[in-house]
Coordinates of C-alpha atoms in Angstrom, one line a residue:
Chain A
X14 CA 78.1 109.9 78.0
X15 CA 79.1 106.9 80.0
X16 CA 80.9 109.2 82.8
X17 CA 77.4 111.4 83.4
X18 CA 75.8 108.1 83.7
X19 CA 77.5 106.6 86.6
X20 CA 77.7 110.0 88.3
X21 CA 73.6 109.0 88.0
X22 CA 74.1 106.8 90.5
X23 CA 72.8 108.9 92.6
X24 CA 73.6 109.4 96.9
X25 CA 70.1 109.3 97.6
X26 CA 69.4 106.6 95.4
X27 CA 72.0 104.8 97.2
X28 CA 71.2 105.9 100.6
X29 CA 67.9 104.5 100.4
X30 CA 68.9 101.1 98.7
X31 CA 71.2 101.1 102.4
X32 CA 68.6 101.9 104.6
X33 CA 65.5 100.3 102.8
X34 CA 63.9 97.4 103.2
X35 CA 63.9 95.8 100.4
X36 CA 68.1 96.3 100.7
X37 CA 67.8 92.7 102.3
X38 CA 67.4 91.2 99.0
X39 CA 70.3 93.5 97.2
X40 CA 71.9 91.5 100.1
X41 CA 71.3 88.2 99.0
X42 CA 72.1 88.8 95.2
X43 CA 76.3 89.0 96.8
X44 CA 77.7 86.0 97.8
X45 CA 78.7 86.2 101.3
X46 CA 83.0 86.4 101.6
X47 CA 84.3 85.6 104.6
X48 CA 87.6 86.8 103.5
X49 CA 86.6 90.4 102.6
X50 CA 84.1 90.3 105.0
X51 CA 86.6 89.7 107.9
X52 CA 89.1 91.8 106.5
X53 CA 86.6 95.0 106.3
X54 CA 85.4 94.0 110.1
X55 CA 89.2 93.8 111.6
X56 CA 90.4 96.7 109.3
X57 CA 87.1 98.9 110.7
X58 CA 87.6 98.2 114.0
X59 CA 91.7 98.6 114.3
X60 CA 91.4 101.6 112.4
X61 CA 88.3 103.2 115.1
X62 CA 90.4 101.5 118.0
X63 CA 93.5 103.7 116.9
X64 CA 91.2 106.5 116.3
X65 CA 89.3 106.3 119.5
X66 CA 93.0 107.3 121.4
X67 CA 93.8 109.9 118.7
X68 CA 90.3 111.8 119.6
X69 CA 92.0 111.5 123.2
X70 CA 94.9 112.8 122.3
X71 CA 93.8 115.7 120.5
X72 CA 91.6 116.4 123.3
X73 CA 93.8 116.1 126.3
X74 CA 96.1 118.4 124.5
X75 CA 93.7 120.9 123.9
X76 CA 92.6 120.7 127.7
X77 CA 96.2 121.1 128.3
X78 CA 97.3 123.8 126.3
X79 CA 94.0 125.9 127.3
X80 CA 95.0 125.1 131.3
X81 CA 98.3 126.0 131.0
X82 CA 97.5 129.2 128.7
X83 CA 94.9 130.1 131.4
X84 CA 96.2 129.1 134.4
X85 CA 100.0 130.6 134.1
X86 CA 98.8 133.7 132.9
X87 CA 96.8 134.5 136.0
X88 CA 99.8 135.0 138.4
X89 CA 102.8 136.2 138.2
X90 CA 106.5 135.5 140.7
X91 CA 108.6 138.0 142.3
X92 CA 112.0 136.5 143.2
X93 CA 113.0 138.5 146.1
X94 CA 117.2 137.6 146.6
X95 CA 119.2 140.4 149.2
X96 CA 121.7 139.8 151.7
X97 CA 120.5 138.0 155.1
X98 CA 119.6 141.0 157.3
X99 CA 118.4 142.7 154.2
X100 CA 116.2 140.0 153.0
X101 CA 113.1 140.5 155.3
X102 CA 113.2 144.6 155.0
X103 CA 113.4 144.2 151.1
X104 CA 110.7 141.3 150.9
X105 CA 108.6 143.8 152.9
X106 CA 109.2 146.7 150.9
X107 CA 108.6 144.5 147.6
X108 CA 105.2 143.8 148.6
X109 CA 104.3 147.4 149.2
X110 CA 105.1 147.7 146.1
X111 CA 103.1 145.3 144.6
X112 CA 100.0 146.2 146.8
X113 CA 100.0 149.4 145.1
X114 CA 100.4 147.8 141.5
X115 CA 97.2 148.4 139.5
X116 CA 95.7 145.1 137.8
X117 CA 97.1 143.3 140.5
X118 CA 95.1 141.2 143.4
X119 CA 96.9 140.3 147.4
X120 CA 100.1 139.4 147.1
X121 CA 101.1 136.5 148.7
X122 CA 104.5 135.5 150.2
X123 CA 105.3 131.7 149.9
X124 CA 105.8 130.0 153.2
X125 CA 108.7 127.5 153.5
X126 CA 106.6 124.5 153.5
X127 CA 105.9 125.6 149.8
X128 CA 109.1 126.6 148.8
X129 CA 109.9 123.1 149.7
X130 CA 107.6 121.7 147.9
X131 CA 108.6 123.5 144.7
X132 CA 112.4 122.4 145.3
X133 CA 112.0 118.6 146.1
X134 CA 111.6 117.7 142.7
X135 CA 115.2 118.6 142.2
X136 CA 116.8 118.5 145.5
X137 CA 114.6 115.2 147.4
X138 CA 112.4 115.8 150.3
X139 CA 115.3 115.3 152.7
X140 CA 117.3 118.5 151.8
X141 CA 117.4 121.2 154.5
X142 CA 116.0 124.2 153.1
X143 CA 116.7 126.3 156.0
X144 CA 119.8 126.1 155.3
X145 CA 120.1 126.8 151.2
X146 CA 120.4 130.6 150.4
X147 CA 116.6 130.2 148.7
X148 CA 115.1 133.6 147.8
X149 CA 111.5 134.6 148.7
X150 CA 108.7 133.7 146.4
X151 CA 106.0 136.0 146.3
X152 CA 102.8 135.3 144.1
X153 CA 101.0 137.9 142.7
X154 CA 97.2 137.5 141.4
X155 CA 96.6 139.2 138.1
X156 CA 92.6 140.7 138.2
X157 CA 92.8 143.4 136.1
X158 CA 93.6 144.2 132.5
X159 CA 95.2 147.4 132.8
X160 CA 98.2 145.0 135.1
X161 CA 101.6 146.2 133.7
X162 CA 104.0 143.8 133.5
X163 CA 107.0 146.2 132.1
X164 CA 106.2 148.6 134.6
X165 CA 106.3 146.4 137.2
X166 CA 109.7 145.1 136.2
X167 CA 110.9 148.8 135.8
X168 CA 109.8 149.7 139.0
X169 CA 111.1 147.0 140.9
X170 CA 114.7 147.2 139.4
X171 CA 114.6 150.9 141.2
X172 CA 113.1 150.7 144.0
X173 CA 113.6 147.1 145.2
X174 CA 117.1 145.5 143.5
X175 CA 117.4 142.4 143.5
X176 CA 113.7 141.5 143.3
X177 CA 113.2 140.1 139.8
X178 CA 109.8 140.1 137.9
X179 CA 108.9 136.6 136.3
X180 CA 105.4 136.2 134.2
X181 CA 105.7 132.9 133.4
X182 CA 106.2 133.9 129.6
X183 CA 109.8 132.2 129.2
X184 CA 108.7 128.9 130.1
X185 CA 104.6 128.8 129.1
X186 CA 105.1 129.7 125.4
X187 CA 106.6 126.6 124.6
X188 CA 104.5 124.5 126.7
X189 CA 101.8 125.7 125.2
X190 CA 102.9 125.7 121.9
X191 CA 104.4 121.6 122.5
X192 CA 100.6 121.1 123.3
X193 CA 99.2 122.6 120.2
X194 CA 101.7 120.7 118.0
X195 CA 100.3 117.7 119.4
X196 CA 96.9 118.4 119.2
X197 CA 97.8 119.0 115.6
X198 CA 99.2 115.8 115.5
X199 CA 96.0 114.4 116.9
X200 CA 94.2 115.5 114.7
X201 CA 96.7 114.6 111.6
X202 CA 96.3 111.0 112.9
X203 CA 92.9 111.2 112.7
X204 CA 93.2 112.4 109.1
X205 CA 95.5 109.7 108.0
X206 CA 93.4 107.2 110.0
X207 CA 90.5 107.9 107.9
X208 CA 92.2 107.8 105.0
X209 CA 93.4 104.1 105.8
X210 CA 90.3 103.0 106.3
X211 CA 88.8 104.1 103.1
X212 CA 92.0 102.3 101.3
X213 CA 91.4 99.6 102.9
X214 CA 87.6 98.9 102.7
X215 CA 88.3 100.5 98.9
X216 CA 90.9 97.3 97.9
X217 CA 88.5 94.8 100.0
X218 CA 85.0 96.1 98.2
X219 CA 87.3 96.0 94.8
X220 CA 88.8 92.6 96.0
X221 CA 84.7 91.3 96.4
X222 CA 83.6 93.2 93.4
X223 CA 86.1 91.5 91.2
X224 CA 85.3 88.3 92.8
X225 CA 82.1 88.5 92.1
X226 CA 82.6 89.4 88.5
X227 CA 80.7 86.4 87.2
X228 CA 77.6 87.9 89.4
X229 CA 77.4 91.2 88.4
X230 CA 77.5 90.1 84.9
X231 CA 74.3 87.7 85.3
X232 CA 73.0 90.9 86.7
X233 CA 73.4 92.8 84.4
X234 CA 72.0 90.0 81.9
X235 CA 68.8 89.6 83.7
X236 CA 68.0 93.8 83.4
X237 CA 69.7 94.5 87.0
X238 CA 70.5 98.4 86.9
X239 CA 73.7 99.5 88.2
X240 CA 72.4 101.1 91.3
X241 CA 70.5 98.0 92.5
X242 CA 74.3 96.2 91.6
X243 CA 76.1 98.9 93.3
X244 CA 73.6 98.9 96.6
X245 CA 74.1 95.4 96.8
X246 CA 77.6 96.0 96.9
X247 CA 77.7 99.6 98.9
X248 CA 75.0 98.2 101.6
X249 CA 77.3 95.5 102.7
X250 CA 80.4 97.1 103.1
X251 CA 78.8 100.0 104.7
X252 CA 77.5 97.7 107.6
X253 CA 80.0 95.9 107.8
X254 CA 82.5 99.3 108.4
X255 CA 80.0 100.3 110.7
X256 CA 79.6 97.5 112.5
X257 CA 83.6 96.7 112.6
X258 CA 84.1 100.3 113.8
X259 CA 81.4 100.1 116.9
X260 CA 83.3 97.4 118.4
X261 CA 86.6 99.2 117.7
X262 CA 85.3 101.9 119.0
X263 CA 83.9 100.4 122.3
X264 CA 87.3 98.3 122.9
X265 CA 89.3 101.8 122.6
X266 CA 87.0 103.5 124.8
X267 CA 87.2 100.5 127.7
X268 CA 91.0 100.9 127.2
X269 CA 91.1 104.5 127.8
X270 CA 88.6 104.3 130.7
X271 CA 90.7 102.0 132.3
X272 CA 93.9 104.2 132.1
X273 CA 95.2 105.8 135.8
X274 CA 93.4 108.5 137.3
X275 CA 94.5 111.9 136.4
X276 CA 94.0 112.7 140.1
X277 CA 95.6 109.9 141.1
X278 CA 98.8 110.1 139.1
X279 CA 99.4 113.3 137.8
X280 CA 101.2 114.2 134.9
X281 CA 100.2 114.3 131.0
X282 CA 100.2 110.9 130.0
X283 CA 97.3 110.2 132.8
X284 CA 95.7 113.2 131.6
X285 CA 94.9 111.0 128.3
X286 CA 91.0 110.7 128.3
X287 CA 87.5 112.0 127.8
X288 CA 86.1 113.6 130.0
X289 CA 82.3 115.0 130.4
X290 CA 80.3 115.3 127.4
X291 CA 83.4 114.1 125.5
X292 CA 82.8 111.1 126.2
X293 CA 80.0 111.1 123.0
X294 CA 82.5 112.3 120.1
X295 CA 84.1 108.7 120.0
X296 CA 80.6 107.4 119.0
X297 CA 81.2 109.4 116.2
X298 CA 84.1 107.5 114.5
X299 CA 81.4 104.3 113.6
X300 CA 79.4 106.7 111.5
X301 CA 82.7 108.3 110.3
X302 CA 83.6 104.6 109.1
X303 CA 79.9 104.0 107.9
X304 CA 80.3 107.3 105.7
X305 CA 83.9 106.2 104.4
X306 CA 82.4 102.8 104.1
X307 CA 79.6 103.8 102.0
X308 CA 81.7 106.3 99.6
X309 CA 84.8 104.2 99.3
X310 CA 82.3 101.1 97.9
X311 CA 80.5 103.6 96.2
X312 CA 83.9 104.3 94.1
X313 CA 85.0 100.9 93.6
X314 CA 81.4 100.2 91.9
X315 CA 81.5 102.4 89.7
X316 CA 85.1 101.7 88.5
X317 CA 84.1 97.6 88.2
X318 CA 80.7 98.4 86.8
X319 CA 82.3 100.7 83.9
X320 CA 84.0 97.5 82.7
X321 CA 80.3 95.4 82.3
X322 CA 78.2 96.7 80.0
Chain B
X26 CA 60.7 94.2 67.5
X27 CA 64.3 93.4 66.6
X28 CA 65.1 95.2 63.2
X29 CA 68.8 95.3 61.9
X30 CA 68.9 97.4 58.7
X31 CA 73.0 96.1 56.9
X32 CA 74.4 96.1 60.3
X33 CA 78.3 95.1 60.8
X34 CA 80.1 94.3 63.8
X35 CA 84.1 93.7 64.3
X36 CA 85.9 92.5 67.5
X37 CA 89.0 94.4 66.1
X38 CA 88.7 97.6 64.1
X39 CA 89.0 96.6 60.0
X40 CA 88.0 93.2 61.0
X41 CA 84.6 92.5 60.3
X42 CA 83.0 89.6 61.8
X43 CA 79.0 90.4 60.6
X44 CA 78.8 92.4 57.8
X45 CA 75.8 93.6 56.1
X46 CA 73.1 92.0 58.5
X47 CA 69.6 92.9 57.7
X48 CA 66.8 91.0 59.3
X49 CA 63.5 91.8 61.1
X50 CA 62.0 89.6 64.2
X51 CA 58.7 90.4 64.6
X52 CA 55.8 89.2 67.5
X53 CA 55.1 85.4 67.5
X54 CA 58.0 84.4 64.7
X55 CA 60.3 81.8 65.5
X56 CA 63.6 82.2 63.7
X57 CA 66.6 79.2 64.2
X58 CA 69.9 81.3 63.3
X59 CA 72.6 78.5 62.0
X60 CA 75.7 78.6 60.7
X61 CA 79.3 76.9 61.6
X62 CA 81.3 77.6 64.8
X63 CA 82.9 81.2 64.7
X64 CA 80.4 82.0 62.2
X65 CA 79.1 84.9 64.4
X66 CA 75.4 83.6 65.7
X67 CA 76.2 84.3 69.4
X68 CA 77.9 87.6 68.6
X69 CA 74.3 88.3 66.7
X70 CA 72.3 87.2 69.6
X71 CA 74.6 89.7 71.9
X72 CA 74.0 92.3 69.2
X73 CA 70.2 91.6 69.8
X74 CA 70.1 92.3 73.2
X75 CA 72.7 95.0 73.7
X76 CA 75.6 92.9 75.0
X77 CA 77.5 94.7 71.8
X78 CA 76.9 97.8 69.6
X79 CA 76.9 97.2 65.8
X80 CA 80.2 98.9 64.3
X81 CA 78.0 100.4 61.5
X82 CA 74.4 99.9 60.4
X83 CA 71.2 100.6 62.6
X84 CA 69.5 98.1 65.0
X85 CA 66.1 99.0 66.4
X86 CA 65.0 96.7 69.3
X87 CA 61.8 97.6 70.5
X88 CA 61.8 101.1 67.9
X89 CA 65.0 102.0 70.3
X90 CA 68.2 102.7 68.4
X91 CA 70.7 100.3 70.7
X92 CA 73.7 102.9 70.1
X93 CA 71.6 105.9 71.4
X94 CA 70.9 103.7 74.8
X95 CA 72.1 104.4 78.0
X96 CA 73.3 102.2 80.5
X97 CA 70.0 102.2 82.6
X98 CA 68.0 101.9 78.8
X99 CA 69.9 99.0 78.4
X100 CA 68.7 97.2 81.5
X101 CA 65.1 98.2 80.6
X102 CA 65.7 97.2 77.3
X103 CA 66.6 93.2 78.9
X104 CA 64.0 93.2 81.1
X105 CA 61.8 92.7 78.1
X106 CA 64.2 90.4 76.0
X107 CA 65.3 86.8 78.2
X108 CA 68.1 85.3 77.3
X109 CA 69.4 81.4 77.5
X110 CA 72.9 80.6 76.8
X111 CA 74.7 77.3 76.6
X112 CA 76.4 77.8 80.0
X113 CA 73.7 80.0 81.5
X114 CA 75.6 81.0 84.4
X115 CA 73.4 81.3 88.2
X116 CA 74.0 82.8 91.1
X117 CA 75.2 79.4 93.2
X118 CA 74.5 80.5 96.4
X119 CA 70.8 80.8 95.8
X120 CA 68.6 78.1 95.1
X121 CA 67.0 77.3 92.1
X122 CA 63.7 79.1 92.8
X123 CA 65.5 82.5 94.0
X124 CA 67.8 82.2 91.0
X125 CA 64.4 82.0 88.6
X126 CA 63.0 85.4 90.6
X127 CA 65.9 86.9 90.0
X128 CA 64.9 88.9 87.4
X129 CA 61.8 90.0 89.4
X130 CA 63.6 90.6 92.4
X131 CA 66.1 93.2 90.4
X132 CA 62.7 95.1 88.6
X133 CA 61.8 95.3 91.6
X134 CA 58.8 93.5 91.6
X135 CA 57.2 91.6 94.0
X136 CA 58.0 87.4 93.4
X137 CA 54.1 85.6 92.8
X138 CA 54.5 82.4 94.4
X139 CA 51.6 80.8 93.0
X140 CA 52.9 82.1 89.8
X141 CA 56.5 80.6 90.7
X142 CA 55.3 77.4 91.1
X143 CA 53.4 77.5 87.8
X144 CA 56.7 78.5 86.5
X145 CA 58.6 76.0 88.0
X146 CA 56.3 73.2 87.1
X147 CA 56.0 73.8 83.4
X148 CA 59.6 73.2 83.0
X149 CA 59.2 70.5 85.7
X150 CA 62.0 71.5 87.8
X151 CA 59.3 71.9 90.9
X152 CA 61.0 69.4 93.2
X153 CA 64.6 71.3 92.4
X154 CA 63.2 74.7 93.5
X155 CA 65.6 74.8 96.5
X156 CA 68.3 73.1 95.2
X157 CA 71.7 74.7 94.7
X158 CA 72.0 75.3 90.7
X159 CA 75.4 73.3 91.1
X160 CA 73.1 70.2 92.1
X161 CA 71.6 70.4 89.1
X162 CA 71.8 68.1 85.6
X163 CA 72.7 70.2 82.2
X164 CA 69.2 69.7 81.4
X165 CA 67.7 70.8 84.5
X166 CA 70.0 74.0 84.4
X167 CA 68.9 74.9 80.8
X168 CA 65.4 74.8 81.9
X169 CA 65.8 76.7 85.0
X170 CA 67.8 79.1 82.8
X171 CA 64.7 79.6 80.2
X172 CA 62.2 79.9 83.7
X173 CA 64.4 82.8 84.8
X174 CA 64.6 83.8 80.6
X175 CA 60.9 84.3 80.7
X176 CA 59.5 85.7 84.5
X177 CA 59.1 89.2 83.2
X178 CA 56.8 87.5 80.5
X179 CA 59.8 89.1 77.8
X180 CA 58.6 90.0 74.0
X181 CA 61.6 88.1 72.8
X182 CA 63.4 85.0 74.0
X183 CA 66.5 84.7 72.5
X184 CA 68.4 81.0 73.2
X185 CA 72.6 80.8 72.2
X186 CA 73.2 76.8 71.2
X187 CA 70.8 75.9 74.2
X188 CA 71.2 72.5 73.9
X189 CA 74.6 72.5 72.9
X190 CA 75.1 70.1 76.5
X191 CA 72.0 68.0 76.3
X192 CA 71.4 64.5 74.6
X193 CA 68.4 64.3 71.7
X194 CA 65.4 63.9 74.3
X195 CA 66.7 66.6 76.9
X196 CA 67.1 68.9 73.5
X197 CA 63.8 68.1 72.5
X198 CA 62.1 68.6 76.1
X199 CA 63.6 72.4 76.1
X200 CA 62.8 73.2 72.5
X201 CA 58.9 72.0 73.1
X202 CA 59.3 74.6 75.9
X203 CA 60.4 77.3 73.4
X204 CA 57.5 76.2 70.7
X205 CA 55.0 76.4 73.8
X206 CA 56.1 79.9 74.4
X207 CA 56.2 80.8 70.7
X208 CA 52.4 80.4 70.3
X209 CA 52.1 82.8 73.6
X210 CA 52.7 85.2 71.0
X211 CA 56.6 85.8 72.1
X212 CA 58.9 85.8 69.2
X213 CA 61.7 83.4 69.0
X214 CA 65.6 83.3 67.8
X215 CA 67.6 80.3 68.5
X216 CA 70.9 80.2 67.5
X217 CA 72.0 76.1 66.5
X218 CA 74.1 74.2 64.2
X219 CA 72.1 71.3 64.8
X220 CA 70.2 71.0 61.8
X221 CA 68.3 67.4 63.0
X222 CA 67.0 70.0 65.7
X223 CA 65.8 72.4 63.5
X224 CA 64.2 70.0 61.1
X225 CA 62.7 68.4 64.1
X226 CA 61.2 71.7 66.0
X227 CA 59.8 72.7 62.4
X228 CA 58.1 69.6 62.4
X229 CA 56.0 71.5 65.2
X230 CA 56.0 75.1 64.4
X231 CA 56.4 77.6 61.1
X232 CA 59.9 78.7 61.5
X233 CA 62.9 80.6 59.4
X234 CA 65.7 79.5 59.1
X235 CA 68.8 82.2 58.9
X236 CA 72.4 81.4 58.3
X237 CA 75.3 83.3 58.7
X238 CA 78.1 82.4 55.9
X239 CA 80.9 84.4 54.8
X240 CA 80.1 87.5 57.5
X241 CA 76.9 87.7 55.9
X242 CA 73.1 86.2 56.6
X243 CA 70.5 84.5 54.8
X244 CA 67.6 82.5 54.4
X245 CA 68.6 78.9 54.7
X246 CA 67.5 76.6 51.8
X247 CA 65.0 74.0 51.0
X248 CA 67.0 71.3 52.6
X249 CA 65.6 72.6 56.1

């Protein structure tokens, strides 16, 4: 009987005791804590400061593994490498070929100024190229779905040796798959995140409730039901996740909005951010901690209030 | 009102503290409950208002079986029964007048002012109404205990030893209070084992006298 009577502490019941008016004086009836109190406000707002750049990070590595997905499988390389007074007669013939290659857009031959720039990374911008035995890089557009990429490479090997197909495949899988695994983990840190936070604002409502022992059992004494008890108890905790989360929250977004330009800088780590509407889903994780708040209080009512009768 | 029909209660199974209890408090009576310390009076008086459930035997408070009660019936049940203990305990952060509307303020009822000051001023604790309860004197907290006892104008008032702290004049003060409220038409148990108390208050009013010996209760003899 007693189980089917707490589970009659209804959400609704609850809800309005949080959002009423008259939840000012369920309010009152708690002592204030300052050590619970503080605890719940600092817990909230590390725990939405951490999840503020785990949002990022799921994000970023979703825009990642979607660019790289997208943008490497529009275009495909032909390495064209033949003997000196072959090389331009064999380049040429190479991109008759691939003029005539259904599914496939203009082929373009990289100029040495690009060529360059792909080997400076691992050779410094002071290395002659002219004088390195570099084969010639031409890029191929990919517009069409009925492109062959076997056929091509077939073809290629007997008409044109020493040209060599290269679709990106070899290197983008596990980029894209390094970016998925951390948009997993994103999203795992979230999890866990969440979880914290209701452990923790669970062992600081149960910390106040047992505190406050001697008040719930004048309650109790004087006719108090155990919703208006557990509102009392449910309505502060809630606010006070909510409230410790919005400035986490805010803090974590400042600190990603300050981080270098993606522009500017390049590379993943600058990539961390928001961006567009994104921006709005970290204003989620205050009523994420508002909604963990109010269950995790809800729990630790119950479980103190089936020990008063 | 309050019927117990050979009620027994134990704090340990096969360990009966109360055994056989059979009484009736009915509108406008005024009962003293005596007896010797560990006798069992305040472990009746939390039997009377749902604190404990009898281990065997039937009590009836308001025509409601106790045992059949749920939580929430329980509550309802002492919104209509106020209760004043020896160490009434408050709620120290709230002043002396909140403290008294408490028991409005969890119904759910709006708090009367006018009807608070009335309140306040019949057990003359007016000038204490936004004091601290840890300011106050015993005395003072027993009779801000038996304001807060009787805001939801209860059917039953039911006082444990409630001047157990307070010298013969203070005692007296508090139990005029109780005798006032008696011939309201609200019924009365107080649970003493000062018997210059209860010869005193029955000085004023018609009351019984029930003690508990031996586990078991009766009517007190012609010596009170």
């Amino acid at each position: 009987m007693r189980q089917s009577e707490f589970r009659a502490l209804k959400l609704k019941a609850l809800w309005q005791g949080l959002i009423g008016r008259d939840g000012g004086a369920a309010n009152r009836i708690v002592p204030p804590t300052g050590f619970t109190a503080h605890l719940t406000l600092f817990s909230a707002g590390a725990m939405a400061f951490l999840a503020v750049f785990a949002l990022a990070l799921a994000l970023a590595t979703e825009r990642l593994a979607d660019r790289w997905a997208s943008e490497l499988s529009q275009s495909v390389t032909v390495r064209v490498s033949g003997q000196q007074q072959e090389q331009e007669a064999l380049t040429q013939s190479v991109l008759d070929i691939l003029q005539t290659t259904p599914g496939a857009g203009q082929p373009r031959l990289l100029d040495q100024d690009e060529v360059g720039a792909l080997l400076t990374p691992w050779f410094g911008p002071d290395m002659p190229i002219d004088a390195l035995p570099v084969p010639d890089l031409i890029e191929l557009p990919i517009t069409g779905t009925d492109f062959d990429a076997e056929g091509l490479r077939l073809r290629l090997e007997g008409e044109a040796p020493g040209a060599v197909l290269d679709d990106h495949t070899e290197w983008r899988r596990p980029l894209v798959s390094a970016a998925n695994r951390l948009q997993v983990l994103g999203i795992i840190s979230l999890v866990l995140i969440t979880a914290a936070s209701a452990a923790m604002i669970t062992l600081a409502a149960k910390a106040a409730l047992a505190a406050n022992g001697q008040v719930i059992q004048v309650l109790r004494l004087i006719g108090a039901r155990d919703i208006t008890i557990a509102i009392a108890f449910v309505r502060r905790f809630t606010h006070r996740a909510a409230i410790g989360a919005a400035v986490g929250t805010v803090l974590g977004m400042a600190a990603i909005a300050l981080l270098p330009d993606m522009q500017a800088a390049g590379g993943f780590l600058t990539g961390l951010g928001f961006s567009g509407w994104s921006w709005l889903l970290p204003f989620l994780v205050p009523l994420v901690a508002a909604v963990v708040g109010f269950f995790a209080t809800r729990w630790a009512a119950l479980k103190m209030l089936e020990s008063v009768r | 009102m309050i019927e117990m029909q050979d009620v027994s209660f134990g704090y340990r199974a096969g360990s009966e503290l109360l055994s056989g209890m059979t009484m009736s408090l009915q509108p406008g009576m005024f009962h003293f409950l005596t007896g010797p310390s560990g006798s069992g009076k305040t472990t009746l008086l939390r039997l009377c208002y749902a604190d404990l459930l009898p281990s065997s035997g039937k009590l009836s408070v308001f025509g409601q079986d106790v045992a059949g009660l749920s939580r929430d019936g329980i509550a309802m049940l002492r919104r209509r029964v106020g209760v004043v203990h020896q160490d009434t305990q408050f709620l120290d952060h709230l002043p002396v007048a909140e403290n008294v509307a408490l028991p409005l303020s969890v119904s759910g009822q709006p708090a009367d002012i006018e009807a608070m000051r009335d309140l306040l001023g019949w057990v003359q604790l007016s000038q204490h109404a936004r004091a601290l309860p840890p300011s106050l004197s015993g005395g003072e907290r027993q009779r801000a205990a038996l304001a807060r006892a009787v805001i939801l104008s209860p059917d039953v008032v039911l006082a444990d030893e409630p001047t157990g702290n307070l010298d013969w004049d203070m005692s007296m003060r508090l139990m005029q209070l109780l005798v006032e409220l008696n011939k309201t038409g609200k019924a009365v148990l107080v649970a003493t084992h000062d018997l210059n108390l209860i010869r005193a208050v029955k000085a004023q009013v018609s009351a019984r006298v029930l003690r508990i010996a031996g586990g078991g209760l009766q009517l007190a003899g012609a010596e009170l």
